[in-house]
PDB file of C-alpha atoms in Angstrom:
ATOM      1  CA  UNK T   1     -14.770   9.299  97.410  1.00 82.00           C
ATOM      2  CA  UNK T   2     -14.852  10.150 101.115  1.00 85.00           C
ATOM      3  CA  UNK T   3     -17.810  12.540 100.696  1.00 87.00           C
ATOM      4  CA  UNK T   4     -15.921  15.124 102.689  1.00 89.00           C
ATOM      5  CA  UNK T   5     -18.221  17.883 101.470  1.00 89.00           C
ATOM      6  CA  UNK T   6     -20.967  16.359 103.638  1.00 91.00           C
ATOM      7  CA  UNK T   7     -18.679  16.117 106.687  1.00 92.00           C
ATOM      8  CA  UNK T   8     -17.119  19.557 106.432  1.00 92.00           C
ATOM      9  CA  UNK T   9     -20.262  21.442 107.469  1.00 93.00           C
ATOM     10  CA  UNK T  10     -20.822  19.727 110.873  1.00 92.00           C
ATOM     11  CA  UNK T  11     -17.080  19.977 111.578  1.00 93.00           C
ATOM     12  CA  UNK T  12     -17.084  23.711 110.895  1.00 92.00           C
ATOM     13  CA  UNK T  13     -20.350  24.380 112.754  1.00 92.00           C
ATOM     14  CA  UNK T  14     -19.242  22.525 115.878  1.00 92.00           C
ATOM     15  CA  UNK T  15     -15.972  24.448 115.863  1.00 91.00           C
ATOM     16  CA  UNK T  16     -17.855  27.750 115.624  1.00 91.00           C
ATOM     17  CA  UNK T  17     -20.110  26.837 118.544  1.00 90.00           C
ATOM     18  CA  UNK T  18     -17.724  24.995 120.866  1.00 89.00           C
ATOM     19  CA  UNK T  19     -14.278  26.210 119.808  1.00 89.00           C
ATOM     20  CA  UNK T  20     -13.212  22.630 119.152  1.00 90.00           C
ATOM     21  CA  UNK T  21     -14.288  19.966 116.695  1.00 93.00           C
ATOM     22  CA  UNK T  22     -12.678  16.507 116.937  1.00 94.00           C
ATOM     23  CA  UNK T  23     -12.364  14.229 113.933  1.00 95.00           C
ATOM     24  CA  UNK T  24     -11.490  10.544 113.857  1.00 94.00           C
ATOM     25  CA  UNK T  25      -9.189   9.202 111.145  1.00 91.00           C
ATOM     26  CA  UNK T  26      -9.636   5.613 110.015  1.00 87.00           C
ATOM     27  CA  UNK T  27      -9.162   3.362 107.014  1.00 86.00           C
ATOM     28  CA  UNK T  28     -12.194   2.728 104.857  1.00 87.00           C
ATOM     29  CA  UNK T  29     -12.290  -0.565 102.965  1.00 88.00           C
ATOM     30  CA  UNK T  30     -15.439  -1.539 101.112  1.00 87.00           C
ATOM     31  CA  UNK T  31     -16.211  -4.307  98.677  1.00 89.00           C
ATOM     32  CA  UNK T  32     -19.166  -4.360  96.312  1.00 87.00           C
ATOM     33  CA  UNK T  33     -20.655  -6.304  93.439  1.00 87.00           C
ATOM     34  CA  UNK T  34     -19.700  -5.140  89.959  1.00 84.00           C
ATOM     35  CA  UNK T  35     -20.691  -6.248  86.483  1.00 85.00           C
ATOM     36  CA  UNK T  36     -18.525  -6.828  83.481  1.00 84.00           C
ATOM     37  CA  UNK T  37     -18.846  -8.440  80.073  1.00 86.00           C
ATOM     38  CA  UNK T  38     -17.041 -11.624  79.192  1.00 87.00           C
ATOM     39  CA  UNK T  39     -16.961 -13.833  76.133  1.00 88.00           C
ATOM     40  CA  UNK T  40     -18.647 -17.216  76.258  1.00 89.00           C
ATOM     41  CA  UNK T  41     -18.791 -19.748  73.441  1.00 89.00           C
ATOM     42  CA  UNK T  42     -22.240 -20.822  72.317  1.00 89.00           C
ATOM     43  CA  UNK T  43     -22.860 -24.094  70.492  1.00 90.00           C
ATOM     44  CA  UNK T  44     -24.576 -24.315  67.119  1.00 89.00           C
ATOM     45  CA  UNK T  45     -26.609 -27.516  66.957  1.00 89.00           C
ATOM     46  CA  UNK T  46     -27.546 -29.463  63.872  1.00 88.00           C
ATOM     47  CA  UNK T  47     -31.302 -29.041  63.439  1.00 87.00           C
ATOM     48  CA  UNK T  48     -31.869 -32.744  62.842  1.00 85.00           C
ATOM     49  CA  UNK T  49     -29.190 -34.646  64.756  1.00 87.00           C
ATOM     50  CA  UNK T  50     -28.602 -32.174  67.586  1.00 86.00           C
ATOM     51  CA  UNK T  51     -24.880 -32.540  67.088  1.00 89.00           C
ATOM     52  CA  UNK T  52     -22.625 -29.541  67.791  1.00 89.00           C
ATOM     53  CA  UNK T  53     -21.358 -28.427  64.432  1.00 88.00           C
ATOM     54  CA  UNK T  54     -19.819 -25.061  65.355  1.00 90.00           C
ATOM     55  CA  UNK T  55     -19.373 -22.465  68.079  1.00 90.00           C
ATOM     56  CA  UNK T  56     -19.602 -18.694  68.134  1.00 88.00           C
ATOM     57  CA  UNK T  57     -18.537 -16.118  70.772  1.00 90.00           C
ATOM     58  CA  UNK T  58     -21.199 -14.189  72.622  1.00 89.00           C
ATOM     59  CA  UNK T  59     -20.905 -11.371  75.174  1.00 88.00           C
ATOM     60  CA  UNK T  60     -22.569 -12.162  78.498  1.00 88.00           C
ATOM     61  CA  UNK T  61     -22.849 -10.077  81.683  1.00 88.00           C
ATOM     62  CA  UNK T  62     -21.032 -11.486  84.708  1.00 86.00           C
ATOM     63  CA  UNK T  63     -21.021 -10.347  88.335  1.00 87.00           C
ATOM     64  CA  UNK T  64     -17.760 -10.074  90.259  1.00 85.00           C
ATOM     65  CA  UNK T  65     -16.536  -8.717  93.581  1.00 88.00           C
ATOM     66  CA  UNK T  66     -14.673  -5.442  93.294  1.00 87.00           C
ATOM     67  CA  UNK T  67     -13.082  -2.996  95.723  1.00 89.00           C
ATOM     68  CA  UNK T  68     -15.285   0.072  95.992  1.00 86.00           C
ATOM     69  CA  UNK T  69     -13.130   2.020  98.446  1.00 88.00           C
ATOM     70  CA  UNK T  70      -9.678   1.442  99.885  1.00 90.00           C
ATOM     71  CA  UNK T  71      -8.260   4.598 101.420  1.00 87.00           C
ATOM     72  CA  UNK T  72      -8.155   6.950 104.411  1.00 87.00           C
ATOM     73  CA  UNK T  73     -11.333   8.493 105.741  1.00 91.00           C
ATOM     74  CA  UNK T  74     -12.434  10.897 108.461  1.00 91.00           C
ATOM     75  CA  UNK T  75     -15.531  11.043 110.620  1.00 93.00           C
ATOM     76  CA  UNK T  76     -16.791  14.006 112.664  1.00 95.00           C
ATOM     77  CA  UNK T  77     -17.123  13.359 116.422  1.00 95.00           C
ATOM     78  CA  UNK T  78     -19.664  14.922 118.737  1.00 93.00           C
ATOM     79  CA  UNK T  79     -17.573  16.928 121.194  1.00 92.00           C
ATOM     80  CA  UNK T  80     -19.772  15.588 124.004  1.00 90.00           C
ATOM     81  CA  UNK T  81     -18.300  12.163 123.257  1.00 93.00           C
ATOM     82  CA  UNK T  82     -14.635  13.262 123.251  1.00 94.00           C
ATOM     83  CA  UNK T  83     -12.570  13.395 126.455  1.00 94.00           C
ATOM     84  CA  UNK T  84      -8.966  14.380 127.198  1.00 93.00           C
ATOM     85  CA  UNK T  85      -6.803  15.383 130.222  1.00 90.00           C
ATOM     86  CA  UNK T  86      -7.145  19.025 131.204  1.00 85.00           C
ATOM     87  CA  UNK T  87      -3.410  19.690 130.978  1.00 83.00           C
ATOM     88  CA  UNK T  88      -3.002  18.427 127.392  1.00 85.00           C
ATOM     89  CA  UNK T  89      -1.164  20.660 124.939  1.00 85.00           C
ATOM     90  CA  UNK T  90      -2.215  18.663 121.899  1.00 86.00           C
ATOM     91  CA  UNK T  91      -3.867  15.391 120.991  1.00 88.00           C
ATOM     92  CA  UNK T  92      -0.737  13.348 120.324  1.00 88.00           C
ATOM     93  CA  UNK T  93       1.081  14.315 123.533  1.00 88.00           C
ATOM     94  CA  UNK T  94      -1.997  13.737 125.714  1.00 91.00           C
ATOM     95  CA  UNK T  95      -1.758  10.856 128.185  1.00 91.00           C
ATOM     96  CA  UNK T  96      -4.957   9.478 126.754  1.00 94.00           C
ATOM     97  CA  UNK T  97      -7.894  10.297 124.515  1.00 95.00           C
ATOM     98  CA  UNK T  98     -11.310   8.738 125.107  1.00 96.00           C
ATOM     99  CA  UNK T  99     -13.902   8.470 122.353  1.00 96.00           C
ATOM    100  CA  UNK T 100     -17.426   7.469 123.321  1.00 94.00           C
ATOM    101  CA  UNK T 101     -19.664   5.745 120.802  1.00 93.00           C
ATOM    102  CA  UNK T 102     -23.207   4.428 121.116  1.00 92.00           C
ATOM    103  CA  UNK T 103     -23.861   0.973 119.685  1.00 92.00           C
ATOM    104  CA  UNK T 104     -26.744  -1.469 119.762  1.00 90.00           C
ATOM    105  CA  UNK T 105     -26.336  -4.882 121.326  1.00 91.00           C
ATOM    106  CA  UNK T 106     -26.798  -6.468 117.884  1.00 91.00           C
ATOM    107  CA  UNK T 107     -23.932  -4.411 116.461  1.00 92.00           C
ATOM    108  CA  UNK T 108     -21.685  -5.485 119.321  1.00 94.00           C
ATOM    109  CA  UNK T 109     -22.603  -9.142 118.846  1.00 93.00           C
ATOM    110  CA  UNK T 110     -21.816  -8.870 115.133  1.00 94.00           C
ATOM    111  CA  UNK T 111     -18.381  -7.412 115.924  1.00 92.00           C
ATOM    112  CA  UNK T 112     -17.778 -10.198 118.416  1.00 93.00           C
ATOM    113  CA  UNK T 113     -18.604 -12.757 115.709  1.00 93.00           C
ATOM    114  CA  UNK T 114     -15.957 -11.078 113.517  1.00 91.00           C
ATOM    115  CA  UNK T 115     -13.391 -11.406 116.300  1.00 90.00           C
ATOM    116  CA  UNK T 116     -13.199  -7.670 117.017  1.00 89.00           C
ATOM    117  CA  UNK T 117     -14.726  -7.697 120.514  1.00 92.00           C
ATOM    118  CA  UNK T 118     -15.240 -10.194 123.303  1.00 93.00           C
ATOM    119  CA  UNK T 119     -17.376 -10.550 126.451  1.00 94.00           C
ATOM    120  CA  UNK T 120     -20.406  -9.010 124.743  1.00 93.00           C
ATOM    121  CA  UNK T 121     -22.704 -11.545 126.408  1.00 90.00           C
ATOM    122  CA  UNK T 122     -21.655 -10.163 129.801  1.00 90.00           C
ATOM    123  CA  UNK T 123     -23.395  -6.886 129.023  1.00 87.00           C
ATOM    124  CA  UNK T 124     -26.700  -8.355 130.120  1.00 76.00           C
ATOM    125  CA  UNK T 125     -25.148  -9.018 133.539  1.00 60.00           C
ATOM    126  CA  UNK T 126     -23.790  -5.488 133.975  1.00 57.00           C
ATOM    127  CA  UNK T 127     -25.754  -2.415 134.972  1.00 55.00           C
ATOM    128  CA  UNK T 128     -28.843  -1.419 133.045  1.00 52.00           C
ATOM    129  CA  UNK T 129     -27.758  -1.027 129.434  1.00 48.00           C
ATOM    130  CA  UNK T 130     -30.420   1.587 128.870  1.00 50.00           C
ATOM    131  CA  UNK T 131     -29.695   3.616 131.982  1.00 54.00           C
ATOM    132  CA  UNK T 132     -28.617   6.506 129.726  1.00 51.00           C
ATOM    133  CA  UNK T 133     -32.225   6.968 128.621  1.00 49.00           C
ATOM    134  CA  UNK T 134     -32.822   8.778 131.903  1.00 54.00           C
ATOM    135  CA  UNK T 135     -30.179  11.357 130.989  1.00 59.00           C
ATOM    136  CA  UNK T 136     -31.656  14.238 129.013  1.00 59.00           C
ATOM    137  CA  UNK T 137     -29.481  16.645 127.068  1.00 60.00           C
ATOM    138  CA  UNK T 138     -30.540  19.978 125.674  1.00 62.00           C
ATOM    139  CA  UNK T 139     -30.690  18.670 122.106  1.00 62.00           C
ATOM    140  CA  UNK T 140     -32.970  15.848 123.242  1.00 61.00           C
ATOM    141  CA  UNK T 141     -35.389  18.318 124.789  1.00 60.00           C
ATOM    142  CA  UNK T 142     -35.337  20.632 121.783  1.00 60.00           C
ATOM    143  CA  UNK T 143     -35.835  18.032 119.078  1.00 56.00           C
ATOM    144  CA  UNK T 144     -37.639  15.336 121.112  1.00 54.00           C
ATOM    145  CA  UNK T 145     -34.971  12.775 120.307  1.00 55.00           C
ATOM    146  CA  UNK T 146     -32.797  10.439 122.325  1.00 58.00           C
ATOM    147  CA  UNK T 147     -29.713   9.166 120.502  1.00 60.00           C
ATOM    148  CA  UNK T 148     -28.963   6.876 123.438  1.00 65.00           C
ATOM    149  CA  UNK T 149     -32.246   4.944 123.321  1.00 67.00           C
ATOM    150  CA  UNK T 150     -31.626   1.190 123.300  1.00 75.00           C
ATOM    151  CA  UNK T 151     -27.912   1.833 122.903  1.00 85.00           C
ATOM    152  CA  UNK T 152     -24.864   0.692 124.851  1.00 90.00           C
ATOM    153  CA  UNK T 153     -22.194   3.172 125.913  1.00 92.00           C
ATOM    154  CA  UNK T 154     -18.823   2.075 124.515  1.00 94.00           C
ATOM    155  CA  UNK T 155     -15.647   3.907 125.582  1.00 95.00           C
ATOM    156  CA  UNK T 156     -12.484   3.686 123.464  1.00 94.00           C
ATOM    157  CA  UNK T 157      -9.413   4.762 125.413  1.00 95.00           C
ATOM    158  CA  UNK T 158      -6.315   5.470 123.337  1.00 93.00           C
ATOM    159  CA  UNK T 159      -3.160   5.735 125.425  1.00 90.00           C
ATOM    160  CA  UNK T 160       0.131   7.448 124.653  1.00 85.00           C
ATOM    161  CA  UNK T 161       1.844   4.041 124.387  1.00 82.00           C
ATOM    162  CA  UNK T 162      -0.408   2.874 121.536  1.00 81.00           C
ATOM    163  CA  UNK T 163      -2.672   0.841 123.799  1.00 87.00           C
ATOM    164  CA  UNK T 164      -6.371   0.763 122.920  1.00 90.00           C
ATOM    165  CA  UNK T 165      -8.833  -0.321 125.615  1.00 94.00           C
ATOM    166  CA  UNK T 166     -12.551  -0.634 124.863  1.00 95.00           C
ATOM    167  CA  UNK T 167     -15.072  -0.841 127.726  1.00 96.00           C
ATOM    168  CA  UNK T 168     -18.860  -1.124 127.511  1.00 94.00           C
ATOM    169  CA  UNK T 169     -21.202   0.093 130.253  1.00 90.00           C
ATOM    170  CA  UNK T 170     -18.021   1.130 132.102  1.00 90.00           C
ATOM    171  CA  UNK T 171     -17.709  -2.411 133.487  1.00 91.00           C
ATOM    172  CA  UNK T 172     -17.271  -4.931 130.650  1.00 94.00           C
ATOM    173  CA  UNK T 173     -13.929  -5.148 128.834  1.00 95.00           C
ATOM    174  CA  UNK T 174     -14.520  -5.644 125.119  1.00 95.00           C
ATOM    175  CA  UNK T 175     -10.961  -5.228 123.866  1.00 92.00           C
ATOM    176  CA  UNK T 176      -7.483  -4.496 125.175  1.00 92.00           C
ATOM    177  CA  UNK T 177      -4.958  -4.102 122.384  1.00 85.00           C
ATOM    178  CA  UNK T 178      -1.417  -3.570 123.644  1.00 78.00           C
ATOM    179  CA  UNK T 179       1.675  -2.811 121.535  1.00 69.00           C
ATOM    180  CA  UNK T 180       3.317  -6.049 122.626  1.00 66.00           C
ATOM    181  CA  UNK T 181       0.435  -7.935 121.026  1.00 68.00           C
ATOM    182  CA  UNK T 182       1.873  -7.009 117.641  1.00 63.00           C
ATOM    183  CA  UNK T 183       5.609  -7.531 118.114  1.00 64.00           C
ATOM    184  CA  UNK T 184       6.071  -4.224 119.894  1.00 62.00           C
ATOM    185  CA  UNK T 185       4.372  -2.177 117.192  1.00 62.00           C
ATOM    186  CA  UNK T 186       1.488   0.164 117.780  1.00 61.00           C
ATOM    187  CA  UNK T 187      -1.943  -0.400 116.266  1.00 63.00           C
ATOM    188  CA  UNK T 188      -1.319   2.073 113.440  1.00 69.00           C
ATOM    189  CA  UNK T 189       1.934   2.285 111.500  1.00 71.00           C
ATOM    190  CA  UNK T 190       2.128   6.035 112.105  1.00 71.00           C
ATOM    191  CA  UNK T 191       2.201   5.333 115.861  1.00 73.00           C
ATOM    192  CA  UNK T 192      -0.235   8.125 116.691  1.00 82.00           C
ATOM    193  CA  UNK T 193      -3.726   8.436 118.054  1.00 89.00           C
ATOM    194  CA  UNK T 194      -6.310   8.365 115.250  1.00 91.00           C
ATOM    195  CA  UNK T 195      -7.728  11.803 116.041  1.00 93.00           C
ATOM    196  CA  UNK T 196      -7.397  15.339 114.749  1.00 91.00           C
ATOM    197  CA  UNK T 197      -8.819  18.399 116.478  1.00 91.00           C
ATOM    198  CA  UNK T 198     -10.041  21.380 114.475  1.00 88.00           C
ATOM    199  CA  UNK T 199     -10.004  24.792 116.160  1.00 88.00           C
ATOM    200  CA  UNK T 200     -10.110  28.103 114.320  1.00 85.00           C
ATOM    201  CA  UNK T 201      -9.032  30.073 117.421  1.00 84.00           C
ATOM    202  CA  UNK T 202      -6.805  27.796 119.517  1.00 80.00           C
ATOM    203  CA  UNK T 203      -5.596  28.965 122.915  1.00 80.00           C
ATOM    204  CA  UNK T 204      -1.933  28.876 123.972  1.00 81.00           C
ATOM    205  CA  UNK T 205      -0.676  25.539 125.310  1.00 80.00           C
ATOM    206  CA  UNK T 206      -3.978  23.733 124.710  1.00 80.00           C
ATOM    207  CA  UNK T 207      -5.957  22.545 121.740  1.00 79.00           C
ATOM    208  CA  UNK T 208      -9.294  23.833 122.973  1.00 82.00           C
ATOM    209  CA  UNK T 209     -10.074  27.174 121.327  1.00 81.00           C
ATOM    210  CA  UNK T 210     -12.537  29.993 121.683  1.00 81.00           C
ATOM    211  CA  UNK T 211     -15.805  29.616 119.850  1.00 82.00           C
ATOM    212  CA  UNK T 212     -16.741  32.058 117.125  1.00 81.00           C
ATOM    213  CA  UNK T 213     -20.022  32.683 118.948  1.00 77.00           C
ATOM    214  CA  UNK T 214     -18.116  33.707 122.058  1.00 77.00           C
TER     215      UNK T 214
END
């Protein structure tokens, strides 16, 4: 259901190259349109008077909303978009974990309409949203691509106290979820950061390992 066979390869390859491969854990809930058969009574009309003289059951197809997926999921993270304190022993004990994502302005406005984010309109007043286009990475030069084109840099900072702060363009606050906003509870019931780090050769007292290439 989670199509993990498609995610496992980039996770393993990134670990082999970099010695670390972060993964984000989240809850996947999807609804879709399904079809089912139901019984509906059909009238039998008198051929001359048009009066209903009888009824008979008939199977008809009917659309309904069904839950397609409702369960945990994981998503591979580009290690270039994953930041942590240098003196961290593991993900959960780290003072913070920052996950960078790239989103279009339309995606951010849609999330604001759903009540997830705020202050999205202020992005046009902040620094150039497309300033990252002038930053070239090796993969961009090799494959003539730019994953940052027309995208906004969004930083998710997950603190040790369960606080989640989301900032766009490093100046506009989109969200600040504190534990006290939910009666002292953290965002997730497990009370941990929603990240797991994969490393086949971890080093002592840190979760960054040695790459297989090295």
